[in-house]
Coordinates of C-alpha atoms in Angstrom, one line a residue:
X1 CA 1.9 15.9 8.1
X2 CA -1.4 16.2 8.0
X3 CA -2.3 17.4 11.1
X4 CA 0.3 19.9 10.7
X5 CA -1.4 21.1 7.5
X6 CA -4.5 21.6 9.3
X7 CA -3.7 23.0 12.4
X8 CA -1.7 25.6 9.9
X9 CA -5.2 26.4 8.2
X10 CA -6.8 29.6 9.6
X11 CA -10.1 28.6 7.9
X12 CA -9.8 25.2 9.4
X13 CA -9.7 27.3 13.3
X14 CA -12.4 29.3 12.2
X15 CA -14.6 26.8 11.3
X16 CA -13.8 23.5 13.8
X17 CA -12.2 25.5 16.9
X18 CA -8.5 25.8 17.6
X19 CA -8.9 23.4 20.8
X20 CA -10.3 20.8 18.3
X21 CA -7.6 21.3 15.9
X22 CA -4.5 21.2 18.4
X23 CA -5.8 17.8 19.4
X24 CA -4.2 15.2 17.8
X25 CA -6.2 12.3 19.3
X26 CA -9.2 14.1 17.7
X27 CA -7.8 14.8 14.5
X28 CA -6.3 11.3 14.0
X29 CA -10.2 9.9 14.8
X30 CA -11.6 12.3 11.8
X31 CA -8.9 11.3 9.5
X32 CA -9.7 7.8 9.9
X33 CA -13.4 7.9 9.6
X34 CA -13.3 10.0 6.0
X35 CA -10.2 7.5 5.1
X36 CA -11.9 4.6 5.9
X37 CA -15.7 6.0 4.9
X38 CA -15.5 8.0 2.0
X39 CA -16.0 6.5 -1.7
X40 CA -13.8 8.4 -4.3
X41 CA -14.9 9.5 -8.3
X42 CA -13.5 12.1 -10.3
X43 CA -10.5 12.2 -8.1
X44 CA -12.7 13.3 -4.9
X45 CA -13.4 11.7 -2.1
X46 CA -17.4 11.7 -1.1
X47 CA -19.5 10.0 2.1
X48 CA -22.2 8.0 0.5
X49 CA -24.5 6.5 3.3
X50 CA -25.1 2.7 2.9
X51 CA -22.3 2.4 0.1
X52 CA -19.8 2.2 2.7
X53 CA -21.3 -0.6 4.4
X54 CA -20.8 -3.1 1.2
X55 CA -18.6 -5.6 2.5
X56 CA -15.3 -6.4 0.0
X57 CA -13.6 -9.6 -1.8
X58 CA -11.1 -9.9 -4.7
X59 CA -13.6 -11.6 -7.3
X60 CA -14.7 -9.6 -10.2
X61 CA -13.9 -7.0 -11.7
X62 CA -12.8 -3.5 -9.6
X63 CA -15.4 -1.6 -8.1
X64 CA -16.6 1.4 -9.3
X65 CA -18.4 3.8 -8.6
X66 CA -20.3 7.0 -11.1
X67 CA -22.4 9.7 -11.0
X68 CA -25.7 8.9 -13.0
X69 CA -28.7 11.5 -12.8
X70 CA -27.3 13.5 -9.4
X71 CA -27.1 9.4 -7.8
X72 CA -23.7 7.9 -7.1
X73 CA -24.2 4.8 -9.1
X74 CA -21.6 1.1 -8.4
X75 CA -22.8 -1.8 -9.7
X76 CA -21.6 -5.7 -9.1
X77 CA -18.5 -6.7 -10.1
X78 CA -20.2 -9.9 -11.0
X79 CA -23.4 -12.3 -11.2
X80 CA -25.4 -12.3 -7.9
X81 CA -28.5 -14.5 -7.0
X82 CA -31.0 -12.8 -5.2
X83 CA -31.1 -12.8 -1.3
X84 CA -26.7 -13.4 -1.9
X85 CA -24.5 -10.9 0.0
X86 CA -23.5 -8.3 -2.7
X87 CA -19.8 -7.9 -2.3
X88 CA -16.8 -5.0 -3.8
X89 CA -14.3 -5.8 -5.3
X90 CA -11.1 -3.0 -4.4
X91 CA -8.3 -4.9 -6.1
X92 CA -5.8 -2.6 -3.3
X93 CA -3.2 -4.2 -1.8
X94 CA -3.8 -5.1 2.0
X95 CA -1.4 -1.9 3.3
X96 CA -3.8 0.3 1.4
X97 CA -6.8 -1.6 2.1
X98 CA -5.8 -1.3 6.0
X99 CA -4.9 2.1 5.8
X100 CA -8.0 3.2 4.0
X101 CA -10.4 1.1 4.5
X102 CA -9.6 -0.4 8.0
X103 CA -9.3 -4.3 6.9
X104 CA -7.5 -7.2 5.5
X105 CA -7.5 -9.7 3.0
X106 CA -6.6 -12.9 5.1
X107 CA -4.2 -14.5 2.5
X108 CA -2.5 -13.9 -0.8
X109 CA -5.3 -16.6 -2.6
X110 CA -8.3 -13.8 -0.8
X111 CA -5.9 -11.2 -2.3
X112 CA -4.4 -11.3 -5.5
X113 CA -3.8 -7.9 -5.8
X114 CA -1.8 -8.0 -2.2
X115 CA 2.1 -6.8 -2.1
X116 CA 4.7 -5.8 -0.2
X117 CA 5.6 -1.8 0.0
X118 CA 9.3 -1.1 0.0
X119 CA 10.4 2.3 1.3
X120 CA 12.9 3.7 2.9
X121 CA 15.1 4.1 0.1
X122 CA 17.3 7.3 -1.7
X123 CA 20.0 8.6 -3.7
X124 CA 22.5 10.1 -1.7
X125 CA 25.3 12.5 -2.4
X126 CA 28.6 10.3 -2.2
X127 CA 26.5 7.1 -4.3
X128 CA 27.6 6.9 -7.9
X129 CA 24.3 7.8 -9.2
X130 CA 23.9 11.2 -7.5
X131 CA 23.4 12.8 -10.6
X132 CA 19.8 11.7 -10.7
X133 CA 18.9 12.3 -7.3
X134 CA 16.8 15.6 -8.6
X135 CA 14.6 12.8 -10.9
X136 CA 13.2 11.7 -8.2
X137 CA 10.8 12.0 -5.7
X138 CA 12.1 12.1 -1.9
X139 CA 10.9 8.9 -0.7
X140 CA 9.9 6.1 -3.5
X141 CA 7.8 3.3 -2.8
X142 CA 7.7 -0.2 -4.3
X143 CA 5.0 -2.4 -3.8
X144 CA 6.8 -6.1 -4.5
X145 CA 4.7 -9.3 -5.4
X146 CA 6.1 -12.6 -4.2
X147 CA 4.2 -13.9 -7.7
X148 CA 5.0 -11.4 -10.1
X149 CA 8.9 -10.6 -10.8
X150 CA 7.6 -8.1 -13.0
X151 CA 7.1 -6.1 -10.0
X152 CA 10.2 -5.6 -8.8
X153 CA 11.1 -3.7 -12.2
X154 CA 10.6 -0.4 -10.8
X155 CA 12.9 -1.4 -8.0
X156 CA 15.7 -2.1 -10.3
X157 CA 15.4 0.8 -12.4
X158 CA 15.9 2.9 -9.0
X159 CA 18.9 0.7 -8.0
X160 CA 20.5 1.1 -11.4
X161 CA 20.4 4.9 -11.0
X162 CA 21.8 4.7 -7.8
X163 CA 24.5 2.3 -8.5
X164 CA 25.5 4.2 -11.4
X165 CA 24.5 1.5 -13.9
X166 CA 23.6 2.0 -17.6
X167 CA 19.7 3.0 -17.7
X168 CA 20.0 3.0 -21.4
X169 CA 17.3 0.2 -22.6
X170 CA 14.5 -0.9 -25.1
X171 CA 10.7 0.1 -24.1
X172 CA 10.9 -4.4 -24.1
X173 CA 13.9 -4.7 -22.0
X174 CA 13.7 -5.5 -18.8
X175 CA 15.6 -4.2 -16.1
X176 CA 16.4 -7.2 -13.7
X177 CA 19.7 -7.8 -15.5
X178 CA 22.7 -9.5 -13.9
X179 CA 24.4 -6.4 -13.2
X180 CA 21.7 -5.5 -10.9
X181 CA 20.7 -8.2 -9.0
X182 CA 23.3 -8.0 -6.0
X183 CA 21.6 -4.9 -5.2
X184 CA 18.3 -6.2 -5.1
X185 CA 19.4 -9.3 -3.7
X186 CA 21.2 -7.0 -0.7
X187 CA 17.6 -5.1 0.0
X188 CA 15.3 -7.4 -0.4
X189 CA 17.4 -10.2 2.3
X190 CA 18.0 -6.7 4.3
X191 CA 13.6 -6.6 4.6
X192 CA 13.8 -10.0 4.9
X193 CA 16.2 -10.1 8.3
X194 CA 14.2 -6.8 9.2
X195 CA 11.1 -8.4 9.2
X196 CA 12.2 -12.0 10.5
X197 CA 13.6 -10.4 13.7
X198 CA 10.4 -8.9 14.3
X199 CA 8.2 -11.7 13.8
X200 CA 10.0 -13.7 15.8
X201 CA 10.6 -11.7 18.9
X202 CA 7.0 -11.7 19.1
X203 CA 5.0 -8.9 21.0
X204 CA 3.0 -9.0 24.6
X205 CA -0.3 -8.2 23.8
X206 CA -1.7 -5.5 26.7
X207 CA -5.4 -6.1 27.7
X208 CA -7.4 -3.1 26.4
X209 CA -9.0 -5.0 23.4
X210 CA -8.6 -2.3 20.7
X211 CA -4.3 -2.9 21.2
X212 CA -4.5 -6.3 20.8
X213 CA -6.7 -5.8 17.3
X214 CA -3.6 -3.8 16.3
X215 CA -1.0 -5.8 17.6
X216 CA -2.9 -8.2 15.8
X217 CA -3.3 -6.5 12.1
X218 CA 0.3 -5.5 12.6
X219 CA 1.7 -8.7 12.8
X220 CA -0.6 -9.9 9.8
X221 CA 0.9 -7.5 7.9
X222 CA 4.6 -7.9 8.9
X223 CA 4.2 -12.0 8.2
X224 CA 2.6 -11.5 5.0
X225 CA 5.2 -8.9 3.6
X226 CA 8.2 -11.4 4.9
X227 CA 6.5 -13.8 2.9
X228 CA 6.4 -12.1 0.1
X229 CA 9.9 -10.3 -0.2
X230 CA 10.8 -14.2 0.3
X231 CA 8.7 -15.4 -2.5
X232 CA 10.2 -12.4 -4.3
X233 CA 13.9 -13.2 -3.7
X234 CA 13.1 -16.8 -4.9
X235 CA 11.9 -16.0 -8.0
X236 CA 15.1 -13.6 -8.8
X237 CA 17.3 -16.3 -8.1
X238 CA 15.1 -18.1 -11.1
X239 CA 15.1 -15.7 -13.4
X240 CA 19.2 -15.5 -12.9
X241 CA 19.7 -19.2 -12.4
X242 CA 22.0 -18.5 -9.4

């Protein structure tokens, strides 16, 4: 999509070229180095020399970043000795830390801000909740903890809508009723299977180096979204006692 904006941009042939533009390999390349480059404030993004370089953890508070006196301006997100490595702190899950920033948080404990995103779903026309198909955006995403049932709530309000269940509830209610969780139940062991096949079968790494890093990251990412629509299901089957 967005190569297809650009390459639709007249300004955007005027200025880089139209045999630039109509390259996709090139265009991929640039959109990867601002994504995974460029620091954001006041809902821009911005390349800041040297500030990219600062390495990231999940200790602290989030990082960022402010314009003081024409300098952009982060500071630590907590106490550092001098000659220690100053670290950031994102607090991103890792499917946005990968797809912005280019890297991983090994494990949920380097990560507690890590989670699962659930797509893939919609209302369609012959459901019983068609009515509130034009509520909605075309694609949702959830982003499910396997520590936090909490965050399947927005899940389970989508699924009641679908299902045609009553949406009618107290700012305190939760959604994850009874009435409900054989729906979730049904997507989140459909991921699961999804998931578990693919880990499984296991993929031949080629030899050109820079496939097997993404083979690699790729199957990181699969085995740590199985685990945690697992850890997810299990605490459902708590919180219903079934």
């Amino acid at each position: 999509e967005r190569h297809a904006a650009l390459a639709s941009d007249v300004d955007v042939h005027e200025v880089l070229g139209s045999d630039v533009i109509l390259d996709k390999s090139i265009v991929y390349w640039a959109t990867a180095m601002l994504d995974s480059r460029s620091i954001w404030w006041d809902g821009r993004r911005h390349l800041t020399p040297l500030l990219d370089l600062v390495n990231a953890d999940s200790i602290g508070r989030a990082h960022e970043t402010k314009v003081e006196e024409s300098s952009a301006v982060t500071r630590v997100s907590r106490p550092v000795k001098r000659g220690e490595q100053v670290f950031e702190n994102y607090q991103q899950p890792n499917y946005l830390l990968f797809a912005f920033h280019g890297f991983l948080l090994e494990s949920l404990e380097s990560n507690p801000s890590d989670c699962a995103l659930l797509g893939g779903l919609s209302i369609n026309h012959n459901d019983p909740g068609a009515k509130f198909a034009s509520r909605l955006q075309s694609s949702p995403t959830f982003c499910i903890s396997g520590t936090n049932i909490d965050s399947m709530e927005e899940l389970a309000q989508f699924l009641r809508m679908k299902h045609g269940l009553s949406t009618n509830k107290l700012e305190s209610e939760s959604s994850l009723n009874e009435d409900v969780v054989p729906y979730l139940t049904q997507v989140l062991k459909e991921r699961i299977s999804r998931l578990g096949d693919l880990t499984e079968s296991g993929t031949e790494l080629e030899d050109e180096p820079t496939q097997q890093r993404r083979l690699h990251i790729m199957s990181r990412m699969a085995i740590s979204d199985l685990a945690h629509f697992q850890a997810a299901l299990e605490l459902l089957k708590e919180r219903v006692d079934f």
